[in-house]
C-alpha cells in the first residue's frame, strides 16, 4: 500500500511488503429483533441491513450501502423500541443490543403509502417511453406499498426534460425524486463533484454547473444507481426494453482491471454492460469507457470465413477457409519462416491454442500485439487497455515462448495472427502468407490471405488474468451465434488438425493443457473457478493505485479455488449492488 | 340341393353356429362418434364387445406445464380449452382457486354474472350432449334443434364475453365485462325459445320407442360402483346418488338460488339423457333468478394489486400506468400456499389444485377433470354390449377431450 495508514478498512494484500497489512477487526455482533424475529447482526449495520439479513425488505430510494446517509426519501421509516410512537429512518439509525424493530405496523405502512403518493405527485405518465420501465423502484414500490390511485387534483409541475448532462448521461427532472444518490456518488466515489441540487422544495432538481458537463469517467454509474428513470444512459437509451434482454455475467475487456460486468443481449447483439459486484475488482462500479466496449462485439465484425485479399476476397465457408490456411502453411512448416502473433485481447485459451499451433508449424518468432496504452487513474481505470496482458505473458512463459513486439513482423515470411490488435498494417502487406483470426474488420484483415471470424470475449468460454493477477472466467454470455464466428482456440484447433496435429476441443480442454504447463495455474480447472475469480498470488504487484479495490487478507479468492460463500450471492443487491 | 333331391327348406340351416375368433378393431381417433379425439381399441367377439382400451393423448396440450410458465391471468385462456363447451364454468373454477389463495372476494355482481354465465354454459353443454346422442342414433332433427338452441345461447355469450367459445371471461376479483345494454332483454327473449326447443327434443326422443329401446338398460352402472370409479355430475346422479357440488358445498351465490337436483334411478344411458334434459330446465331457472336478483355495482374489485386499473387511469395517471405495467409484465402476486377448489362443471366435479410460491406465476396447477374418471369406466360400461351400443353409451358420458387430457 503506497499511501499506508490512511485507509481504515483497506488492509494490506498478500505478497505486499511486510508490516503494512492491516487486518480489519472482526465485527462485533449484536442481537436485535426484526418483527419479533431474532437477528444476529453487525453492530455497524443500520436497520435496513439488519432486516435484510433475514429477508425482511425495508424499502428505500436514497439509501445506498456505499454512499453516505442522506435520509431524503423517508421510505425507510420504521418503528423501534427506542422511540415508541415515533418513526425513525432505517437507513440512518444503527442497531444496538436488544433493539426491537417493527416494519409492519399500521404507522409504518401508512408512511410508506404516503411517501409513495408524494413521490408520484409530479411524476409524468412516462412508463411507456421510459427506459427504466421494468427495473424502476417507483414501479416496484408502488405495487408493493401503495397500489392506490392518487388523490392529488392539481396539475403536475413541469420541469426540464431530456437535459444532456454529459457524454453518457441524460437527465429528466420530472422523473427525478431527489434522492441525491447521483450527487453523493460523484462527491464520494468518483471524487469529481460535478452534480448538485439546485432550487428548493418541489422545484428542486439535479444540475451540472454552468459550462461543466458531467464528463467524469464514472458518470455512467449515476445512471445505475438512479432508482428511477431520471438519469438515463444515452448509449442505451431507446435501444431495447430491459425485459427483452438476456443478462449474463462476463468480464469487461476495456482495460486490464477486468471489471466484473453483466452483458445484456438479445440474439447476437449486446445492448449494454452493467457492473457486477466484485469487492476485489470493481466493487459495484465500472468506468464509462468500459461500458462502451461491447460496441466492438456488435459492429464491424468479421462475419464470414474468407480467403483472398482485396478484390479476390471470397466468403468460402469455414471448412474451405481452414483448408486454404492449411494449404498455405504446410509447405512452410518446419522451415523457420513462420511467426505467430497473439493479441493481448485474447483469452488464455486462445493464446494457448495459438502457441500450440506455433509449435506444430515450428514457428520461429512470436509477437505480442496490443492496443495502445491509454489514460488511467487511481481507482478502476488502468493504462493498459488490454484485458489479458498478464494472461498472455503467463501463457507464453508456460509454453516457453519468447514474445517480441509486433513491430518486428517483417522478419518472418508467414504470419498467423490470433486477433489482429496492434499489428503494423503496412508491414503485413509484405508477408507472403498472412492468416488472420480476427474479430473486427481492420487494416490487418484487409491484408489477410485467410480471414477467420473470431468470437468476442463476451461470446466465448475462456479466462482472463487482470493486471494484479486475478484469474477470471468469461462465458458464452451472448447466446446466439454470429455468422461463421468461432472462438480463436477453435480455429487454431481446426488448422492444427488439418496439419496433422491435434488441438483443444473445448475452452476447458485448452485451459487444462495450459494448467499442466504453468506453475501458477497447476491444479486448476474451469469448474473450480468461482464466478468472481481467484487470485494468483505469485502475480500480485507491490504497488497499488491508491483507491484500486484489492483482495483483502483472508479474502476467499486468495486462499484458492472454492465457491462463493453461502449467503453472499455475487452481483446481488442484497450485499450492496449498484442498483 | 339335398341328397333327396328336394330343395333345402330347413330354416335353421343358416343360423348354424359359426366358429368365430376375437377381432380387434380401432375406433378413432378420427371417428366422428369419438368426440374430441379418442382412440378405442375394441376386441370383438362377433358383434359383442369383449374388451376395450381407451387411449387418450391426441388432444394433450400440456396444461399444467404451460400454466407454470404463465402469469396467473395468462392461465385463464388455457382453462377455456378444458371443457370447451362450457368454458365459463372452467374459468370460474380456476379463478375461484386463485381468489381463495389470495383471500379475495369478488364483487357481488360479479358472483351473479359468473353463475349466470356458468349456467348458460351448462345448458349449452347438456344441449350438445343430448343433441349428439340423438344424432348418432339416427335422430338428426333433435341435433338440429339442440344446435339451434345452443347457437342462441352462444350468441348471447359472444355478446357478453366477446367470444363464443374461448371466452376467458372471468378475472381475479370479478369478470371482464358487464352485460351490454339490452343484453338482459335479448337473453330473456331467447330463453323461451331454448326451452321450447328443449321440450321439442324431449317430445321427440324421451318416449320414442327406438330411442328407449336403444338406451334403456344399456351401459348400466350402480351408484356404489359409480362412486368407486370416481363418477361425479350427471353420470353419478343418473345412478341415484345425490351429489351436486352446488348443493352439497354451495359456492358463489348458489345458496341463494332455488333449484332442484334431478336424480336417476337405474344409471343407464337413458337416465343420463333424461337427467341432462331436466338439468337444462333447472339451469334455466337459475339463469332467470340470477337476472332477477342481480344487484347493480362494479363487476370487478377496485384493488390495483389484482385488477387492472380502468383505462382512464392507465392513460392518464402514473399510478394507473404503473399498476397496469406491473400486472401485465409480472403478474399479480399470489401468497404462497396450496388450495383445492372444486365446482360443479357440466360433467361433474371440476377441481383445481393450485400451488403458489408467492411469485407472479403458479408453481403448479393440476386439474381434476370430471371426464377422466368417467372415461376410465367406459370399458366397464360397454363390456358385453354390441358395437352399436357403444356409441350411445359413449355419447351419454359426454367425454370432452380438452378436460380429459388437458
CSV table of N, CA and C in Angstrom, one decimal, chain B residues 26-40 55-59 405:
chain,number,residue,atom,x,y,z
B,26,UNK,N,-60.0,-50.7,-34.3
B,26,UNK,CA,-59.8,-49.4,-33.7
B,26,UNK,C,-60.9,-48.5,-34.0
B,27,UNK,N,-61.4,-47.8,-33.0
B,27,UNK,CA,-62.4,-46.8,-33.3
B,27,UNK,C,-61.7,-45.5,-33.0
B,28,UNK,N,-61.7,-44.6,-33.9
B,28,UNK,CA,-61.0,-43.4,-33.7
B,28,UNK,C,-59.5,-43.5,-33.9
B,29,UNK,N,-58.7,-42.4,-33.7
B,29,UNK,CA,-59.1,-41.2,-33.0
B,29,UNK,C,-59.9,-40.2,-33.9
B,30,UNK,N,-60.0,-40.5,-35.2
B,30,UNK,CA,-60.7,-39.5,-36.0
B,30,UNK,C,-62.0,-40.0,-36.5
B,31,UNK,N,-62.7,-40.7,-35.6
B,31,UNK,CA,-64.0,-41.2,-35.9
B,31,UNK,C,-65.0,-40.2,-35.5
B,32,UNK,N,-66.0,-39.9,-36.3
B,32,UNK,CA,-67.0,-38.8,-36.0
B,32,UNK,C,-67.7,-39.0,-34.7
B,33,UNK,N,-67.9,-40.3,-34.3
B,33,UNK,CA,-68.5,-40.5,-33.0
B,33,UNK,C,-67.6,-40.5,-31.8
B,34,UNK,N,-66.3,-40.4,-32.0
B,34,UNK,CA,-65.3,-40.3,-30.9
B,34,UNK,C,-65.1,-38.8,-30.7
B,35,UNK,N,-66.0,-38.2,-30.0
B,35,UNK,CA,-66.0,-36.8,-29.7
B,35,UNK,C,-64.6,-36.4,-29.2
B,36,UNK,N,-64.2,-35.2,-29.6
B,36,UNK,CA,-62.8,-34.9,-29.3
B,36,UNK,C,-62.0,-35.8,-30.1
B,37,UNK,N,-60.9,-36.3,-29.6
B,37,UNK,CA,-60.1,-37.4,-30.3
B,37,UNK,C,-59.8,-38.4,-29.3
B,38,UNK,N,-60.5,-39.5,-29.4
B,38,UNK,CA,-60.2,-40.7,-28.5
B,38,UNK,C,-60.0,-41.9,-29.4
B,39,UNK,N,-59.1,-42.7,-29.0
B,39,UNK,CA,-59.0,-44.0,-29.7
B,39,UNK,C,-59.4,-45.1,-28.8
B,40,UNK,N,-60.4,-45.9,-29.3
B,40,UNK,CA,-60.8,-47.1,-28.6
B,40,UNK,C,-60.3,-48.3,-29.3
B,55,UNK,N,-57.7,-44.9,-25.4
B,55,UNK,CA,-56.4,-44.3,-25.4
B,55,UNK,C,-56.5,-42.8,-25.6
B,56,UNK,N,-56.1,-42.1,-24.6
B,56,UNK,CA,-56.1,-40.6,-24.8
B,56,UNK,C,-54.8,-40.1,-25.1
B,57,UNK,N,-54.7,-38.8,-25.3
B,57,UNK,CA,-53.4,-38.2,-25.6
B,57,UNK,C,-53.4,-37.5,-26.9
B,58,UNK,N,-54.4,-37.6,-27.7
B,58,UNK,CA,-54.4,-36.9,-29.0
B,58,UNK,C,-54.8,-35.4,-28.9
B,59,UNK,N,-55.3,-35.1,-27.8
B,59,UNK,CA,-55.6,-33.6,-27.6
B,59,UNK,C,-54.8,-33.1,-26.4
B,405,UNK,N,-57.8,-34.7,-21.2
B,405,UNK,CA,-56.4,-34.8,-21.5
B,405,UNK,C,-55.6,-33.5,-21.1
